[in-house]
PDB file of C-alpha atoms in Angstrom:
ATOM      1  CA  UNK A   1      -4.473  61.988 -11.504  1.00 47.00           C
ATOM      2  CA  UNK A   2      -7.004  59.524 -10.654  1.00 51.00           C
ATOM      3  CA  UNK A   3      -5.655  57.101 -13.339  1.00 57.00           C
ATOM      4  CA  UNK A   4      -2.082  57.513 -11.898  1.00 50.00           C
ATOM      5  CA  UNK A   5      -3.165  56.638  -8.266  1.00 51.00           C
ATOM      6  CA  UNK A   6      -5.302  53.811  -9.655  1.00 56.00           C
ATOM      7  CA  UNK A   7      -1.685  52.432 -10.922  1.00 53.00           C
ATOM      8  CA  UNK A   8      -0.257  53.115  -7.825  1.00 49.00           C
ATOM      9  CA  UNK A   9      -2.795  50.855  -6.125  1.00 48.00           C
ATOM     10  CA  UNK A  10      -2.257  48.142  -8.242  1.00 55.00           C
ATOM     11  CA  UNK A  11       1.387  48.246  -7.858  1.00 51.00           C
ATOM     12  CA  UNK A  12       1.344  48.247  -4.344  1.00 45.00           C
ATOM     13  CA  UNK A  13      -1.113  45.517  -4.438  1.00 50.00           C
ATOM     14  CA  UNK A  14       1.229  43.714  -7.071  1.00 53.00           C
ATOM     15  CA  UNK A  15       4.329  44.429  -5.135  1.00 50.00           C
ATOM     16  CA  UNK A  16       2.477  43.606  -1.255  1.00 47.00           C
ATOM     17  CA  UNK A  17       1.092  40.188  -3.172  1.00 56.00           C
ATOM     18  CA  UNK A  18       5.053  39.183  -4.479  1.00 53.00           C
ATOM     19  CA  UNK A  19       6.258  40.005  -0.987  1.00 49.00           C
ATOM     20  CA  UNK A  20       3.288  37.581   0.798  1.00 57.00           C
ATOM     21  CA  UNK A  21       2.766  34.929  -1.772  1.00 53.00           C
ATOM     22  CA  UNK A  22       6.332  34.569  -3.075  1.00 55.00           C
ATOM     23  CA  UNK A  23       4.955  32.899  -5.843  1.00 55.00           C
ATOM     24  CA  UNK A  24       5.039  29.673  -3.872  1.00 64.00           C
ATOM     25  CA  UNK A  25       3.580  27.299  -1.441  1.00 84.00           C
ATOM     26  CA  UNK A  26       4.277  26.735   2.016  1.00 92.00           C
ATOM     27  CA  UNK A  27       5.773  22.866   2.264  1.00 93.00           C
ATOM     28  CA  UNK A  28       5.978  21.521   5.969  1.00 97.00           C
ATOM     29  CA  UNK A  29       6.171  17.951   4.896  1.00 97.00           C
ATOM     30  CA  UNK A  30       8.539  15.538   2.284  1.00 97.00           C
ATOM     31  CA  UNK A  31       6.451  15.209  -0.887  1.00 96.00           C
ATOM     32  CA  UNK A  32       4.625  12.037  -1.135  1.00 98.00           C
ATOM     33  CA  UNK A  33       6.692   8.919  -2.506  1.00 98.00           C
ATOM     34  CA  UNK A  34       5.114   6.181  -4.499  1.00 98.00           C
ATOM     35  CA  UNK A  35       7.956   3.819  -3.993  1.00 98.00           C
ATOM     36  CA  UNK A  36       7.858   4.279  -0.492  1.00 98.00           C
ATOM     37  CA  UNK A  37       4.364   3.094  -0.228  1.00 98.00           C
ATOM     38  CA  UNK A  38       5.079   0.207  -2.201  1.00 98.00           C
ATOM     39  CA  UNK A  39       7.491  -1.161  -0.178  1.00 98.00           C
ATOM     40  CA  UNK A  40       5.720  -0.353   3.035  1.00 98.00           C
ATOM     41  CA  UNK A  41       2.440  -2.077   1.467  1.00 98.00           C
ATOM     42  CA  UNK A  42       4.486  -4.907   0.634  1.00 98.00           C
ATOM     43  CA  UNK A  43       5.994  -5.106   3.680  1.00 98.00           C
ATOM     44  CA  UNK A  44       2.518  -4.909   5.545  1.00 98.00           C
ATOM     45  CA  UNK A  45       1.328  -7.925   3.270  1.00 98.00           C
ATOM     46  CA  UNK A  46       4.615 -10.205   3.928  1.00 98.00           C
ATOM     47  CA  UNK A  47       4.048  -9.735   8.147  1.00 98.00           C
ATOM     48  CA  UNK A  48       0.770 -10.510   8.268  1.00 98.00           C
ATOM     49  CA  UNK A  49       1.396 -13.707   6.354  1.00 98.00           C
ATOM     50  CA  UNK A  50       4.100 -14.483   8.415  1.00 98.00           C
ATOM     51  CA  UNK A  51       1.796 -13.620  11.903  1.00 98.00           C
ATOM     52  CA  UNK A  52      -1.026 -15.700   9.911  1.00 98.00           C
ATOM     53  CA  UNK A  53       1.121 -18.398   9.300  1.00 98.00           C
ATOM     54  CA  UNK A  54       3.081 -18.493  13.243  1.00 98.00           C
ATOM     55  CA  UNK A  55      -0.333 -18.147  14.572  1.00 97.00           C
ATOM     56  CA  UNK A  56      -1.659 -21.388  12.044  1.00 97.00           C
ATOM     57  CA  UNK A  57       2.088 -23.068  13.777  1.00 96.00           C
ATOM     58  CA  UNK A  58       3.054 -23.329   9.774  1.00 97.00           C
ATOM     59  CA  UNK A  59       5.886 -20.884  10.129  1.00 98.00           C
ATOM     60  CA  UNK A  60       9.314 -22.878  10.392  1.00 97.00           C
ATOM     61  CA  UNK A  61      12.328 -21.575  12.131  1.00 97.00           C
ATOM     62  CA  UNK A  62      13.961 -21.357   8.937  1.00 97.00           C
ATOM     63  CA  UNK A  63      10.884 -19.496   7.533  1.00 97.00           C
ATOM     64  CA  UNK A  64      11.213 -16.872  10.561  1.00 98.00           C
ATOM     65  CA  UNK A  65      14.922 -16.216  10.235  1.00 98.00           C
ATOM     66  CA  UNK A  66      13.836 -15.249   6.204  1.00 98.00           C
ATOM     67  CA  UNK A  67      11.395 -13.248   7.342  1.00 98.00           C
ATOM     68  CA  UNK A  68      13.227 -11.135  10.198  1.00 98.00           C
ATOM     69  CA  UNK A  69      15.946 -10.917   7.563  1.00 98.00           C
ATOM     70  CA  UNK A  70      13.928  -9.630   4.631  1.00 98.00           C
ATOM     71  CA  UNK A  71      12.179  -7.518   6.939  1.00 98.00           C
ATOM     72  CA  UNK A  72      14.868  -5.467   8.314  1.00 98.00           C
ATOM     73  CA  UNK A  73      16.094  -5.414   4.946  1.00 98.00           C
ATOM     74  CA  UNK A  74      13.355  -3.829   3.624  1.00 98.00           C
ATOM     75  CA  UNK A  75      13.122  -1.224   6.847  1.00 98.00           C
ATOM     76  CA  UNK A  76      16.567  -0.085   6.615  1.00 98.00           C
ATOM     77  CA  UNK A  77      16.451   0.210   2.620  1.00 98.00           C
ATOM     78  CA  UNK A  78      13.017   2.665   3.738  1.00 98.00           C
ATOM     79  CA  UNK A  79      14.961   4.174   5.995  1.00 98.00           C
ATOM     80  CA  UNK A  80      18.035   5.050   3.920  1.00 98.00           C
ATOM     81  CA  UNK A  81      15.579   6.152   0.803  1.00 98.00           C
ATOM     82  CA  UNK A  82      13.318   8.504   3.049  1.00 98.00           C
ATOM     83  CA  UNK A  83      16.401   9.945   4.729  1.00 97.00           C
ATOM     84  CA  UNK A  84      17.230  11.487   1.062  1.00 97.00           C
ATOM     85  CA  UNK A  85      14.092  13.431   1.610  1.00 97.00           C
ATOM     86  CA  UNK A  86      14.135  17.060   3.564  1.00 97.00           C
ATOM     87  CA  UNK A  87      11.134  17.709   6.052  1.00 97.00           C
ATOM     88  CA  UNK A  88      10.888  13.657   6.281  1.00 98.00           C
ATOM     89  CA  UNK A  89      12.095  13.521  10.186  1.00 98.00           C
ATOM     90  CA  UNK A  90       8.694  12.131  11.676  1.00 98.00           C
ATOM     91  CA  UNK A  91       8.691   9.216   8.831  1.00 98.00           C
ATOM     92  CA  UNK A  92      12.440   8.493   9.585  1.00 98.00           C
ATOM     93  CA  UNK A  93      12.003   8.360  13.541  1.00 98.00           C
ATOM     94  CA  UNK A  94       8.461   6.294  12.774  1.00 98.00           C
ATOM     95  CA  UNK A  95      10.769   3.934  10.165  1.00 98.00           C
ATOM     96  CA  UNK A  96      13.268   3.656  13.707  1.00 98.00           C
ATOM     97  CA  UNK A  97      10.971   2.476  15.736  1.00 98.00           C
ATOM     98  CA  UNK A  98       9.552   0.030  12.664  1.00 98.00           C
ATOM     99  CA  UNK A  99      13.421  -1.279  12.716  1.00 98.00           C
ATOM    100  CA  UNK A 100      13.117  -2.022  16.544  1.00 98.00           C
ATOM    101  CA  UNK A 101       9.531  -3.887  16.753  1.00 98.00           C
ATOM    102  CA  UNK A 102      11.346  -6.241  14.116  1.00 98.00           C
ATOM    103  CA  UNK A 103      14.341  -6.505  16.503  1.00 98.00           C
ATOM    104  CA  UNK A 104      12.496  -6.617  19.267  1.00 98.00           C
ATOM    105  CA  UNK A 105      10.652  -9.937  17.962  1.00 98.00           C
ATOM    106  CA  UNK A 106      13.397 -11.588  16.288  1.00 98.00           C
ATOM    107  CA  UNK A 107      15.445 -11.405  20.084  1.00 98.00           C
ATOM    108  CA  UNK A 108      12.245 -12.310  22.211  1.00 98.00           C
ATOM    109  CA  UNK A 109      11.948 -15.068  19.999  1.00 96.00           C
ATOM    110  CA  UNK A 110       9.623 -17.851  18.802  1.00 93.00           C
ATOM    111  CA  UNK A 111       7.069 -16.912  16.218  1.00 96.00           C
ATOM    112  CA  UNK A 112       5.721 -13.875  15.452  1.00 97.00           C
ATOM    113  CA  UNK A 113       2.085 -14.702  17.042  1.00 97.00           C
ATOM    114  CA  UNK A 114      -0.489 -12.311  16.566  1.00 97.00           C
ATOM    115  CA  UNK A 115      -0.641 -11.827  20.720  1.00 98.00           C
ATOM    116  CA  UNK A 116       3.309 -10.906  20.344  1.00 98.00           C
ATOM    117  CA  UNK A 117       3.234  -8.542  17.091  1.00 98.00           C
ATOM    118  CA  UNK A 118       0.302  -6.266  17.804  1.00 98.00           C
ATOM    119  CA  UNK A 119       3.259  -2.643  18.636  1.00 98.00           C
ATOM    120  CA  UNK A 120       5.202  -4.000  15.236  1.00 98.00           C
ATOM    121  CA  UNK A 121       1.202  -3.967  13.259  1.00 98.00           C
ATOM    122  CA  UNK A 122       0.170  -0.994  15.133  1.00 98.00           C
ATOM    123  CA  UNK A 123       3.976   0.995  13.376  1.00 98.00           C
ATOM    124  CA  UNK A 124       3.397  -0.328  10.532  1.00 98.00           C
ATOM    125  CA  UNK A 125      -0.293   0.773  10.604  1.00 98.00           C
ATOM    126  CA  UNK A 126       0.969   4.356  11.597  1.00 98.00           C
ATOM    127  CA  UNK A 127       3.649   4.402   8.794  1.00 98.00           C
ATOM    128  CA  UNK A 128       0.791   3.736   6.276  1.00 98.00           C
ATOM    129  CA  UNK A 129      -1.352   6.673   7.666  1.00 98.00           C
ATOM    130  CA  UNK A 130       1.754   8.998   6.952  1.00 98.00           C
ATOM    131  CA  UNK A 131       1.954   7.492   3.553  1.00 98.00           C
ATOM    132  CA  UNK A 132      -1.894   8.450   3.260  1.00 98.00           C
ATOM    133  CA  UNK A 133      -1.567  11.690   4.870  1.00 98.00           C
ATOM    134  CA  UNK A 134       1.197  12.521   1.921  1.00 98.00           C
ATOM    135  CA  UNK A 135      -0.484  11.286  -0.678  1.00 98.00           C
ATOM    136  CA  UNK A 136      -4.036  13.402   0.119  1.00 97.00           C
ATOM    137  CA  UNK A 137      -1.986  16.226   0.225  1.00 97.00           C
ATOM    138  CA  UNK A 138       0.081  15.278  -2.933  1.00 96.00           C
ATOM    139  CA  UNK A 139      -3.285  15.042  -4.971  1.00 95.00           C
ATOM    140  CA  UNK A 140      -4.488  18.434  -2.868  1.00 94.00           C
ATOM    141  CA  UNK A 141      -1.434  20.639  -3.872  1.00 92.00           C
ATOM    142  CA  UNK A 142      -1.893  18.602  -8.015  1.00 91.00           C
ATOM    143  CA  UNK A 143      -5.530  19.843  -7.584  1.00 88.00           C
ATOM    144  CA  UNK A 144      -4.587  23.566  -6.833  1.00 86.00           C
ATOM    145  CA  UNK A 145      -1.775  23.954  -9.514  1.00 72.00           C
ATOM    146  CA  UNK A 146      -4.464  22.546 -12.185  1.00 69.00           C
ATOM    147  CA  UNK A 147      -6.854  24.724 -11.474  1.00 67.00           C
ATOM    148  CA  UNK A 148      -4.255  27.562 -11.087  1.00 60.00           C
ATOM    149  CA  UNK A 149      -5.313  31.189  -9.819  1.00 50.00           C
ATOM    150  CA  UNK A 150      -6.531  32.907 -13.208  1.00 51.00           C
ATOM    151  CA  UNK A 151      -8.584  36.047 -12.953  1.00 52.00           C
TER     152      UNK A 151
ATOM    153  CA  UNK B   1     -11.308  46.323  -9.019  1.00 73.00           C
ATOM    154  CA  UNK B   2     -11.196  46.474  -5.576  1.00 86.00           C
ATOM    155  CA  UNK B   3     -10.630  43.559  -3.339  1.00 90.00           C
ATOM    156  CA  UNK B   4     -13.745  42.398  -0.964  1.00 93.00           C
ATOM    157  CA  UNK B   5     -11.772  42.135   2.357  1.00 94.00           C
ATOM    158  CA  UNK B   6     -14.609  40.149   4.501  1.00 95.00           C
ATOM    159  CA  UNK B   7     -15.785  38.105   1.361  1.00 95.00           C
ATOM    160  CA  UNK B   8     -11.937  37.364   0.411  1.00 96.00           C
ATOM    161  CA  UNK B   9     -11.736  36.262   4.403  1.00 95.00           C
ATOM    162  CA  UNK B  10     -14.665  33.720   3.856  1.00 96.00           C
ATOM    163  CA  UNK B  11     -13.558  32.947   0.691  1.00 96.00           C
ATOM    164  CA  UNK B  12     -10.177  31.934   2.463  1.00 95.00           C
ATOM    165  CA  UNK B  13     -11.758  30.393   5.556  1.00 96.00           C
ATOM    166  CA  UNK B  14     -13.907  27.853   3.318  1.00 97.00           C
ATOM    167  CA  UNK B  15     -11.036  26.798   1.393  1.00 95.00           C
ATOM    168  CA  UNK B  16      -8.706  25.881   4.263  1.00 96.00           C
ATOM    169  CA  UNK B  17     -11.490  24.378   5.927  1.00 96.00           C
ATOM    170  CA  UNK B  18     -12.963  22.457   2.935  1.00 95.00           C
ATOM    171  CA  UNK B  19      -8.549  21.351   2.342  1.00 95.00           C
ATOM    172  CA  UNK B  20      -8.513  20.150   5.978  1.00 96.00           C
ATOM    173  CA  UNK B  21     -11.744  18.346   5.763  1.00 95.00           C
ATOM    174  CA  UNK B  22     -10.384  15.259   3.867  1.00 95.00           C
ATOM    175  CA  UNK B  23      -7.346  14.752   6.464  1.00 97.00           C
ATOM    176  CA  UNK B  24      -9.602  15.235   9.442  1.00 97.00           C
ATOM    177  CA  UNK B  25     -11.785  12.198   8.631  1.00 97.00           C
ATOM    178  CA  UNK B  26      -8.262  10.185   7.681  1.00 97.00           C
ATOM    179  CA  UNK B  27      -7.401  11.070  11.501  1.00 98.00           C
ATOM    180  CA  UNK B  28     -10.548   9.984  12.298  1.00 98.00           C
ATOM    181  CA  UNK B  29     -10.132   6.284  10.662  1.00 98.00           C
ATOM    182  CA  UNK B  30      -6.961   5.551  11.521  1.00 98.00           C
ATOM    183  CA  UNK B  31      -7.340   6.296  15.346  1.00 98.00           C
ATOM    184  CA  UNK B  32     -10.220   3.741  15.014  1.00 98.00           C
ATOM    185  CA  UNK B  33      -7.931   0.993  13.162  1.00 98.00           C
ATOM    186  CA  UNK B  34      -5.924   2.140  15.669  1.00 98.00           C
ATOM    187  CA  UNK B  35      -7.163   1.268  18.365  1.00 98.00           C
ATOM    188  CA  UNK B  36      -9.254  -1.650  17.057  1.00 98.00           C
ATOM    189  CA  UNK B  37      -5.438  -3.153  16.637  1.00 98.00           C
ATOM    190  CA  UNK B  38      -4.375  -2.418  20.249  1.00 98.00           C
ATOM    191  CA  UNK B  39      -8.028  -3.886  21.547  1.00 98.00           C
ATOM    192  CA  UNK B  40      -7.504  -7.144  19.407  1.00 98.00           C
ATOM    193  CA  UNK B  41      -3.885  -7.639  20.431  1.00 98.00           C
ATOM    194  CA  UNK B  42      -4.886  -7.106  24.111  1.00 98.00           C
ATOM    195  CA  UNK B  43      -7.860 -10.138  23.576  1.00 98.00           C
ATOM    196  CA  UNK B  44      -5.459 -12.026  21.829  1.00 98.00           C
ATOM    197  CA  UNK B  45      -2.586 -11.515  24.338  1.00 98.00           C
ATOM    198  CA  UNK B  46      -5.523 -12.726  27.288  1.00 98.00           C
ATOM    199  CA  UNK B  47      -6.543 -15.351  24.862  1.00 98.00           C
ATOM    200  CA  UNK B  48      -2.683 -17.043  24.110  1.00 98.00           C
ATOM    201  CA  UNK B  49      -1.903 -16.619  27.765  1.00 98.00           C
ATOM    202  CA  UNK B  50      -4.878 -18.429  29.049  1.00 98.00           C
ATOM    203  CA  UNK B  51      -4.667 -21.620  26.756  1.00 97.00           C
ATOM    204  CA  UNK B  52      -0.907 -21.627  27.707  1.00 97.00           C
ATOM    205  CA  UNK B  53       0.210 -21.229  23.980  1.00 96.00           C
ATOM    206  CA  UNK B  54       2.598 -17.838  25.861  1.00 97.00           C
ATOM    207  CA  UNK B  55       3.948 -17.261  29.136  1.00 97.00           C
ATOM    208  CA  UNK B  56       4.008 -13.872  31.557  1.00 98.00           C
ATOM    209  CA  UNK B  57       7.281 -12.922  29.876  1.00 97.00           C
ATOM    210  CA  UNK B  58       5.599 -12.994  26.375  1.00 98.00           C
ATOM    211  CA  UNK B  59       2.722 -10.959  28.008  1.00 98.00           C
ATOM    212  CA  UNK B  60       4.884  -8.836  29.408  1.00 98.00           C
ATOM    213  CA  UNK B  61       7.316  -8.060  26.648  1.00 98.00           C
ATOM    214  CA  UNK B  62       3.862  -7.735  23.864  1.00 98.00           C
ATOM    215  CA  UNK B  63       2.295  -4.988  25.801  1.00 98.00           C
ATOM    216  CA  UNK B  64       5.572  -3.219  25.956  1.00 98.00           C
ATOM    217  CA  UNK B  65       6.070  -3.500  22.317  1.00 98.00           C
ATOM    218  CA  UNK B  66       2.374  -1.887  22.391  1.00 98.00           C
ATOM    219  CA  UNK B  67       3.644   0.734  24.280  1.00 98.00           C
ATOM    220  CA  UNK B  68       6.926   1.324  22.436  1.00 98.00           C
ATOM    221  CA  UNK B  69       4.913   1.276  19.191  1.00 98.00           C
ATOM    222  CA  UNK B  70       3.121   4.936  20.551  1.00 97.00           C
ATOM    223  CA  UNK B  71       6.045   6.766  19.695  1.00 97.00           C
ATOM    224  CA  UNK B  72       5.501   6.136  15.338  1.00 98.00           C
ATOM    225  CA  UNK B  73       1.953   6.956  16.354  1.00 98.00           C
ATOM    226  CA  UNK B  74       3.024  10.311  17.620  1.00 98.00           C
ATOM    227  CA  UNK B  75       4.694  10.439  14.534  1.00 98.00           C
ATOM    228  CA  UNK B  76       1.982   9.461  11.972  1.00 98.00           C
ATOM    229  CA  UNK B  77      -0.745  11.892  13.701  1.00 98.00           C
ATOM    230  CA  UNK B  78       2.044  14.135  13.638  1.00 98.00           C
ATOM    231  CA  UNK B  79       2.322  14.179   9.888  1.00 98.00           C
ATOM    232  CA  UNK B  80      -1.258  14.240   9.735  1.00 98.00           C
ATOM    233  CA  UNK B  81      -1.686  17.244  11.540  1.00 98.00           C
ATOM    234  CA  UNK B  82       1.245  19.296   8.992  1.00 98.00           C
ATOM    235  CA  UNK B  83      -0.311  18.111   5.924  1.00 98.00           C
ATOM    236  CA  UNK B  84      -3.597  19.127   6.937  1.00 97.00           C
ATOM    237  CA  UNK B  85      -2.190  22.776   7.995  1.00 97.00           C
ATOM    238  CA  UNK B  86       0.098  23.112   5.044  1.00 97.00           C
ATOM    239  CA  UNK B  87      -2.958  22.140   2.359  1.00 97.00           C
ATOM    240  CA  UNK B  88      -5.274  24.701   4.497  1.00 97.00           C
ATOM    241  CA  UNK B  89      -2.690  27.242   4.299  1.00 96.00           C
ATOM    242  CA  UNK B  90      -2.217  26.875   0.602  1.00 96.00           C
ATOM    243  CA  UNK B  91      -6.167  26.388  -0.294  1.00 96.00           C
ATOM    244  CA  UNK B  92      -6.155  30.103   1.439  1.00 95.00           C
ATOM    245  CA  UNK B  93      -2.655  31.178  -0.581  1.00 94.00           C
ATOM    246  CA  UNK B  94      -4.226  30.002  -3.852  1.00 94.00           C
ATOM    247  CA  UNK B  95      -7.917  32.589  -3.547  1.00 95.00           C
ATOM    248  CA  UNK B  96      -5.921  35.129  -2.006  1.00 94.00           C
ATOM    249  CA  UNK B  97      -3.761  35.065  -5.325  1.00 92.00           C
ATOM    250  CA  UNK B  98      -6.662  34.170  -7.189  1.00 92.00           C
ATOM    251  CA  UNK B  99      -8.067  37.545  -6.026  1.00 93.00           C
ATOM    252  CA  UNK B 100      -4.942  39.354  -6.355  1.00 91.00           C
ATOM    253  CA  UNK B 101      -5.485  38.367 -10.040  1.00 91.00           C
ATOM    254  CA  UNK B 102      -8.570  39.123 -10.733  1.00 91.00           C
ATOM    255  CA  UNK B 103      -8.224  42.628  -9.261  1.00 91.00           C
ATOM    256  CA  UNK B 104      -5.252  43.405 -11.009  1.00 90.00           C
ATOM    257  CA  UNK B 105      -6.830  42.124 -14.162  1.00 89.00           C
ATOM    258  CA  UNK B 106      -3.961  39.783 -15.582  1.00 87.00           C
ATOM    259  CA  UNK B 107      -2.893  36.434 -14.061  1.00 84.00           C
ATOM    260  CA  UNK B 108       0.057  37.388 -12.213  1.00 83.00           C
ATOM    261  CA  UNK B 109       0.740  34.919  -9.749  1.00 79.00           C
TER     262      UNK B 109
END
């Protein structure tokens, strides 16, 4: 008898553990993207050119219509791609307001000084930390299925 | 085997913790380069306005752009904040079924 409540134990432990764990993890947050980050890096590198270069009086009105062009471009092709995403609201609203510091700019116009862009750097700053923030945990969650949970 | 409820619990707690760890001193940076942005834009905003390179308007419409921009940092503290809970949750989910396994005796989950 002591054998048969010693299986009994470990089936309700078995059965309490399938019913808790479900096997799975808990996911409050789109997976990290790699292409994402790409674009966002690239799009981090091509503004502060174009702030280096206004500030510097090298960027040409011609130069600033390319860039507001190219950068909305980019934005809305962000926004479209994380959209595909489920549990990606806070990096879609964050890409929204991205979309408006660029519209914002274009219609104050003149160039993109560095005294004019700092809310459009300080978005695209914040869009970078959520890219961070995803990919710690991406490499967190990699980490724990590696090492698995093996007696 | 029996399970070790208090050292599973500690076992749990230092896992979460140690998960959250990394994300709390990512917080920690970016609400520096945070706000090392806003204080340069602000000096360079006094700076452009006092050697006449913008006018009030421009002043005016940058530091509402600066205050617009607060709404994607909601957002990426936000995201922060759910990453950091959701790896803590599942550093605690994986010894939990770690200890499930062992004390069961085959790797079950």
């Amino acid at each position: 008898m002591p054998a048969f409540g010693h299986w009994i134990a470990r089936f309700a432990l078995l059965f309490l553990s399938l019913i808790v764990l479900g096997g799975c993890a808990v996911n409050f947050v789109a997976a990290y993207d790699e292409t994402t980050d790409r674009l966002l890096t690239d799009l981090s590198l091509k503004t502060e050119t174009a702030i280096l270069r206004a500030d510097s009086g090298q960027l040409t009105a011609e130069d600033r219509d390319k860039f507001f062009d190219e950068s909305l471009g980019t934005v809305r092709a962000l926004k479209a791609r994380s959209s595909l995403f489920a549990k990606n609201e806070d990096e879609i609203a964050a890409l929204g307001t991205l979309e408006q510091r660029y519209e914002a700019l274009r219609k104050h116009g003149g160039p993109p000084r560095s005294s004019l862009a700092t809310g459009l750097r300080g978005t695209l700053l914040d869009l970078q930390q959520i890219q961070i923030a995803k990919k710690r945990s991406s490499i967190f969650s990699a980490g724990l299925k590696k090492t698995g949970s093996n007696p | 085997m029996s399970i070790n409820i208090p050292q599973l619990v500690q076992s749990m707690l230092g896992a979460a913790s140690g998960a959250a760890k990394g994300h709390a001193e990512d917080l920690k940076n970016y609400l520096e380069a945070r706000a090392k942005l806003i204080a340069e834009g602000v000096a360079a905003i006094a700076s452009d306005r006092l050697a006449n390179k913008i006018n009030d308007d421009d002043v005016r419409f940058a530091f509402d752009e600066i205050k617009e921009s607060e709404a994607s940092a909601r957002a990426a503290v936000t995201v922060t904040l759910k990453t950091a809970a959701q790896d803590a949750i599942n550093a605690a989910l994986n010894v939990a079924a770690s200890a499930i396994n062992t004390a069961v005796g085959i790797a079950i989950l």
